[in-house]
Coordinates of C-alpha atoms in Angstrom, one line a residue:
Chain A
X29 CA -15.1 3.3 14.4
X30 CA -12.6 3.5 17.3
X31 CA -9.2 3.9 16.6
X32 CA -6.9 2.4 19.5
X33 CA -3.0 3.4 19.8
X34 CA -1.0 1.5 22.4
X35 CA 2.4 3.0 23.8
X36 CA 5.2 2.1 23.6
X37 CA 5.4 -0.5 20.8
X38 CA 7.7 -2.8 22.4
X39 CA 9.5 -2.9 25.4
X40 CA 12.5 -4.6 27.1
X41 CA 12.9 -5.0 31.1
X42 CA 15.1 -6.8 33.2
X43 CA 13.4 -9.4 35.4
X44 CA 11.5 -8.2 38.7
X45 CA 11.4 -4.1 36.9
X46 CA 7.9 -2.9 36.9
X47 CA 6.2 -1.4 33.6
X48 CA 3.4 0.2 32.2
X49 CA 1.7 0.0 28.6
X50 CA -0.7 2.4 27.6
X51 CA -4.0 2.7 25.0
X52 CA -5.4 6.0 23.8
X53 CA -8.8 5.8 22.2
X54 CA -9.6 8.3 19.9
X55 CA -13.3 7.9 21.2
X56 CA -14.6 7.7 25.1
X57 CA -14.2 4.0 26.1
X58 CA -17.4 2.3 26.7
X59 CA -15.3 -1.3 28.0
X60 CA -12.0 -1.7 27.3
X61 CA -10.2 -5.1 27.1
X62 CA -6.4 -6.3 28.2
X63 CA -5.3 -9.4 26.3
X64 CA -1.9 -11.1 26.3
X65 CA -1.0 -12.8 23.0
X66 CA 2.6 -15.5 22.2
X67 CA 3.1 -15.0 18.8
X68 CA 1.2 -17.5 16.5
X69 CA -1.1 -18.5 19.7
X70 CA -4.3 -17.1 20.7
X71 CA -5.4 -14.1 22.8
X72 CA -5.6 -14.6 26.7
X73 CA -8.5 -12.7 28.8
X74 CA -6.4 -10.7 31.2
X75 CA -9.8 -8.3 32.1
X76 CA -12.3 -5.8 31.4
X77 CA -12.9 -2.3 32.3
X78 CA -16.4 -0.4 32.0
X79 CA -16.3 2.3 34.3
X80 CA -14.2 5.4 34.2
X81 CA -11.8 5.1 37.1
X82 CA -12.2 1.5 37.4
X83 CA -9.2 -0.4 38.4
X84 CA -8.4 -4.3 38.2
X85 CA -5.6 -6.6 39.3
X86 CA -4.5 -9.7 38.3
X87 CA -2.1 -11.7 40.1
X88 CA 1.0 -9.0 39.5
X89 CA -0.7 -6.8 37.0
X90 CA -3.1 -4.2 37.5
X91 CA -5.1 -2.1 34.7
X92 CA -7.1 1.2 35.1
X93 CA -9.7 3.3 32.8
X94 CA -8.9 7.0 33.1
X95 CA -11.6 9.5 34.3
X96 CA -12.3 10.5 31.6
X97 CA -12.2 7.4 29.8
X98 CA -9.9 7.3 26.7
X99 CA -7.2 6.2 28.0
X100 CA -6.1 2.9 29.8
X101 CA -3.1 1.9 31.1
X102 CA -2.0 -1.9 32.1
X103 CA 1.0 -1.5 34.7
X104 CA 2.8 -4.8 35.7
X105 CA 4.8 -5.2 39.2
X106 CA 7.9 -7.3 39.5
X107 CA 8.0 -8.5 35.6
X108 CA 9.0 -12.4 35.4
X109 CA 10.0 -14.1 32.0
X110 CA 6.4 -15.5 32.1
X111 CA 5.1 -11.8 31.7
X112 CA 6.6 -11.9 27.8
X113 CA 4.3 -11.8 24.9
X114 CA 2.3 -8.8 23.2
X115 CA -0.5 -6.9 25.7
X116 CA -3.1 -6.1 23.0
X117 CA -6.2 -3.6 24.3
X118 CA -9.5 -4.0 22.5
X119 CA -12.4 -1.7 22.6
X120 CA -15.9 -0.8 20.5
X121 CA -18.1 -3.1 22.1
X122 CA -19.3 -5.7 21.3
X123 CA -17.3 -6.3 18.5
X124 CA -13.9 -5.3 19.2
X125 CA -11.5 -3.4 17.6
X126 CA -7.9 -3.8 18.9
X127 CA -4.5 -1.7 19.2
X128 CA -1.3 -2.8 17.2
X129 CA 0.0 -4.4 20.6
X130 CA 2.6 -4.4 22.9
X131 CA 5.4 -6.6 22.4
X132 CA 7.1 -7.3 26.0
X133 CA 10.7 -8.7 26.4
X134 CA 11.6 -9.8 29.7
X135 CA 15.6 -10.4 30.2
X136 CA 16.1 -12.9 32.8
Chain B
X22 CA -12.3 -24.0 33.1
X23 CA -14.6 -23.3 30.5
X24 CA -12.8 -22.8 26.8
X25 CA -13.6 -21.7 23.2
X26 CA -12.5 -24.5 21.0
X27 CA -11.0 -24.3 17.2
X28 CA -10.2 -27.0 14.3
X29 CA -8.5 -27.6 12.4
X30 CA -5.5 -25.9 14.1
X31 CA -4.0 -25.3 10.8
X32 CA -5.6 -25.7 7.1
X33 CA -3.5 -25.6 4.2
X34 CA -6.0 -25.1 0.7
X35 CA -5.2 -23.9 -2.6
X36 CA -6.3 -21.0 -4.2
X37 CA -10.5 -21.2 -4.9
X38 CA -11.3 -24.1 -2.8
X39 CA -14.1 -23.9 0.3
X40 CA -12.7 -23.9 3.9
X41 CA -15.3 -24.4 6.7
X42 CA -13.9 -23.6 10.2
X43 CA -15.1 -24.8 13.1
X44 CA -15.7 -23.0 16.8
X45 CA -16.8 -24.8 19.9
X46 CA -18.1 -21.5 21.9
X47 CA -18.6 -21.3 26.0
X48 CA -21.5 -23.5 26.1
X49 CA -23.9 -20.9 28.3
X50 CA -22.5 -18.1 25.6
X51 CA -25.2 -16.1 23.7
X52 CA -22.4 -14.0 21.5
X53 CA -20.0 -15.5 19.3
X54 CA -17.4 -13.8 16.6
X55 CA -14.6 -14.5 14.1
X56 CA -11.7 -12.1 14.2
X57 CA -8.6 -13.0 11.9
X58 CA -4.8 -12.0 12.1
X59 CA -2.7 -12.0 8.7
X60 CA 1.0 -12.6 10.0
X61 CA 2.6 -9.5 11.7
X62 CA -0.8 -7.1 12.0
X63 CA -3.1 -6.3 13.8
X64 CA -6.3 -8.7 15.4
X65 CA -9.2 -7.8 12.5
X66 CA -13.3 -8.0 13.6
X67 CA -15.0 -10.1 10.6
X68 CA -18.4 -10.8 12.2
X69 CA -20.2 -10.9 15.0
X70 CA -23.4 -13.4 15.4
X71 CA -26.4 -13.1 18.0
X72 CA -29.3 -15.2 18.5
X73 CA -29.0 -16.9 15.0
X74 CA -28.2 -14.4 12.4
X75 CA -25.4 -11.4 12.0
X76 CA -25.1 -8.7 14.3
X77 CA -22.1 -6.8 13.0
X78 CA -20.0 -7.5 10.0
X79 CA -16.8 -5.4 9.0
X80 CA -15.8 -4.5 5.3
X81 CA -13.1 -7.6 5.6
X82 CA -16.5 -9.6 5.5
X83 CA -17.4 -10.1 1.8
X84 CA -20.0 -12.3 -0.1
X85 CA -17.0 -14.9 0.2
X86 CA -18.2 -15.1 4.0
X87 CA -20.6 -16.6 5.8
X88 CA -20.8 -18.1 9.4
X89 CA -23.3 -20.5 10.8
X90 CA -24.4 -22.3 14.3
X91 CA -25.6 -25.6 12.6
X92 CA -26.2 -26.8 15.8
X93 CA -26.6 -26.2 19.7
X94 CA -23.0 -26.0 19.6
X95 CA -20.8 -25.7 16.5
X96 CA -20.1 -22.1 15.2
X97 CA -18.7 -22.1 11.9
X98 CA -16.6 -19.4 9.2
X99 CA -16.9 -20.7 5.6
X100 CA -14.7 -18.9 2.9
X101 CA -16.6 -20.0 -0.5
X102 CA -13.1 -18.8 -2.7
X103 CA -10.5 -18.7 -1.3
X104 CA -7.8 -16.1 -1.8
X105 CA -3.9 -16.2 -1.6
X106 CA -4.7 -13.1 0.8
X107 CA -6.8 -15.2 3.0
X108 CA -3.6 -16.6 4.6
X109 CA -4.3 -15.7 8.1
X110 CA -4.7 -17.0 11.9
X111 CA -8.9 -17.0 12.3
X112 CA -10.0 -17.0 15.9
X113 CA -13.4 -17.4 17.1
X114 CA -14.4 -15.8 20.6
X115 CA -17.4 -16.0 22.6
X116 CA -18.8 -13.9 24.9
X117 CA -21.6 -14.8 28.2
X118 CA -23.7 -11.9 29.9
X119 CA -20.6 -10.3 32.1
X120 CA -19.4 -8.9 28.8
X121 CA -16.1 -11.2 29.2
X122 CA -15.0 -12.1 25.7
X123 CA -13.0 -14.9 25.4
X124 CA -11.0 -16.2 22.3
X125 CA -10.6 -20.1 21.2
X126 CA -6.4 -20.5 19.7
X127 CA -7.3 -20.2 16.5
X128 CA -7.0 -21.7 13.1
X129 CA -3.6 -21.3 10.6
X130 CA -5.0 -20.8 7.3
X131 CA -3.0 -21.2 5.1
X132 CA -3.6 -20.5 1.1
X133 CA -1.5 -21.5 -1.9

């Protein structure tokens, strides 16, 4: 089954830095999912990607599926406080298999 | 907006009693799944359910599993035994024809 690493593990920016996570799948990407998770609540939908090159945005963050699909990368403008939490990516449809997350910090 | 609904939010059992959880899906949603989350790892797939039977399980998903859509609109995980490592956070998600997956806020389980 897929085997999903996200980079870095956690991360701490000062508000209005931009940032990028990344998620290297050991197998081509066939969709590849962006969730935002507070600890002890449940996963948000941030979005989906299916096609290699594919690019998404979302209010201030944006996510793209590399060429050559095995690699996505979730890249947030402007970081607010609200931005906080732990970016998970999820992949092997339909029944996904996720990364170890992201754990954001945003210093106000 | 449209939600995936989950109760009990948290359910504290002992050691070998039944749980039944309970999942309200995306009503127009044809795909519905139970992932859990034991504090501190990662988001696990358990099962994945398709026009009224299993489509996928994962090893996690025993004989002491078994999910059912009693109805037009209830989507339940029962755990026959539980376990003390059965202490988790179980989410159900559903997912429409656009492939969007999305996840209800889960259920604490919590075993003693």
């Amino acid at each position: 089954s897929q085997e999903l690493e996200q980079s870095p593990q956690s991360l701490i920016v000062q508000e209005g830095k931009n940032l990028t996570i990344n998620c290297t799948s050991s197998k081509t990407l066939y969709g590849l999912y962006w969730y935002k998770q507070k600890y002890g609540e449940g996963l948000i939908f941030l979005m989906m990607l299916q096609k290699g090159g594919e690019e998404k945005s979302h209010e201030k963050i944006t996510a793209k599926l590399d060429e050559k699909k095995q690699q996505s990368s979730l890249h947030i403008t402007a970081s607010q406080p609200s931005h906080a939490g732990i970016y998970l990516c999820g992949a092997d449809l339909p029944s996904l298999r996720f990364g170890a997350g992201t754990r954001l910090t945003v210093k106000p | 907006e449209p939600e995936v609904t989950q109760t009990p939010s948290h359910q504290v059992t002992q050691m070998g009693q039944e749980v039944i959880l309970r999942c309200v899906p995306i009503s127009n949603h044809l795909y519905f799944y139970w992932y859990r989350q034991i504090l501190g790892q990662k988001v696990e797939f358990l099962v994945s359910f398709y026009n009224n039977e299993i489509s996928e399980k994962s090893e996690i998903f025993d004989d002491q599993f078994s999910v059912e859509r009693p109805d037009g609109s209830n989507f339940t995980l029962k755990i026959r035994s539980t376990k003390l490592e059965d202490s988790a956070m179980y989410f159900c998600a559903s997912m429409g024809a656009g492939y969007e997956q999305y996840f209800g806020p889960g259920t604490r389980l919590t075993v003693t």
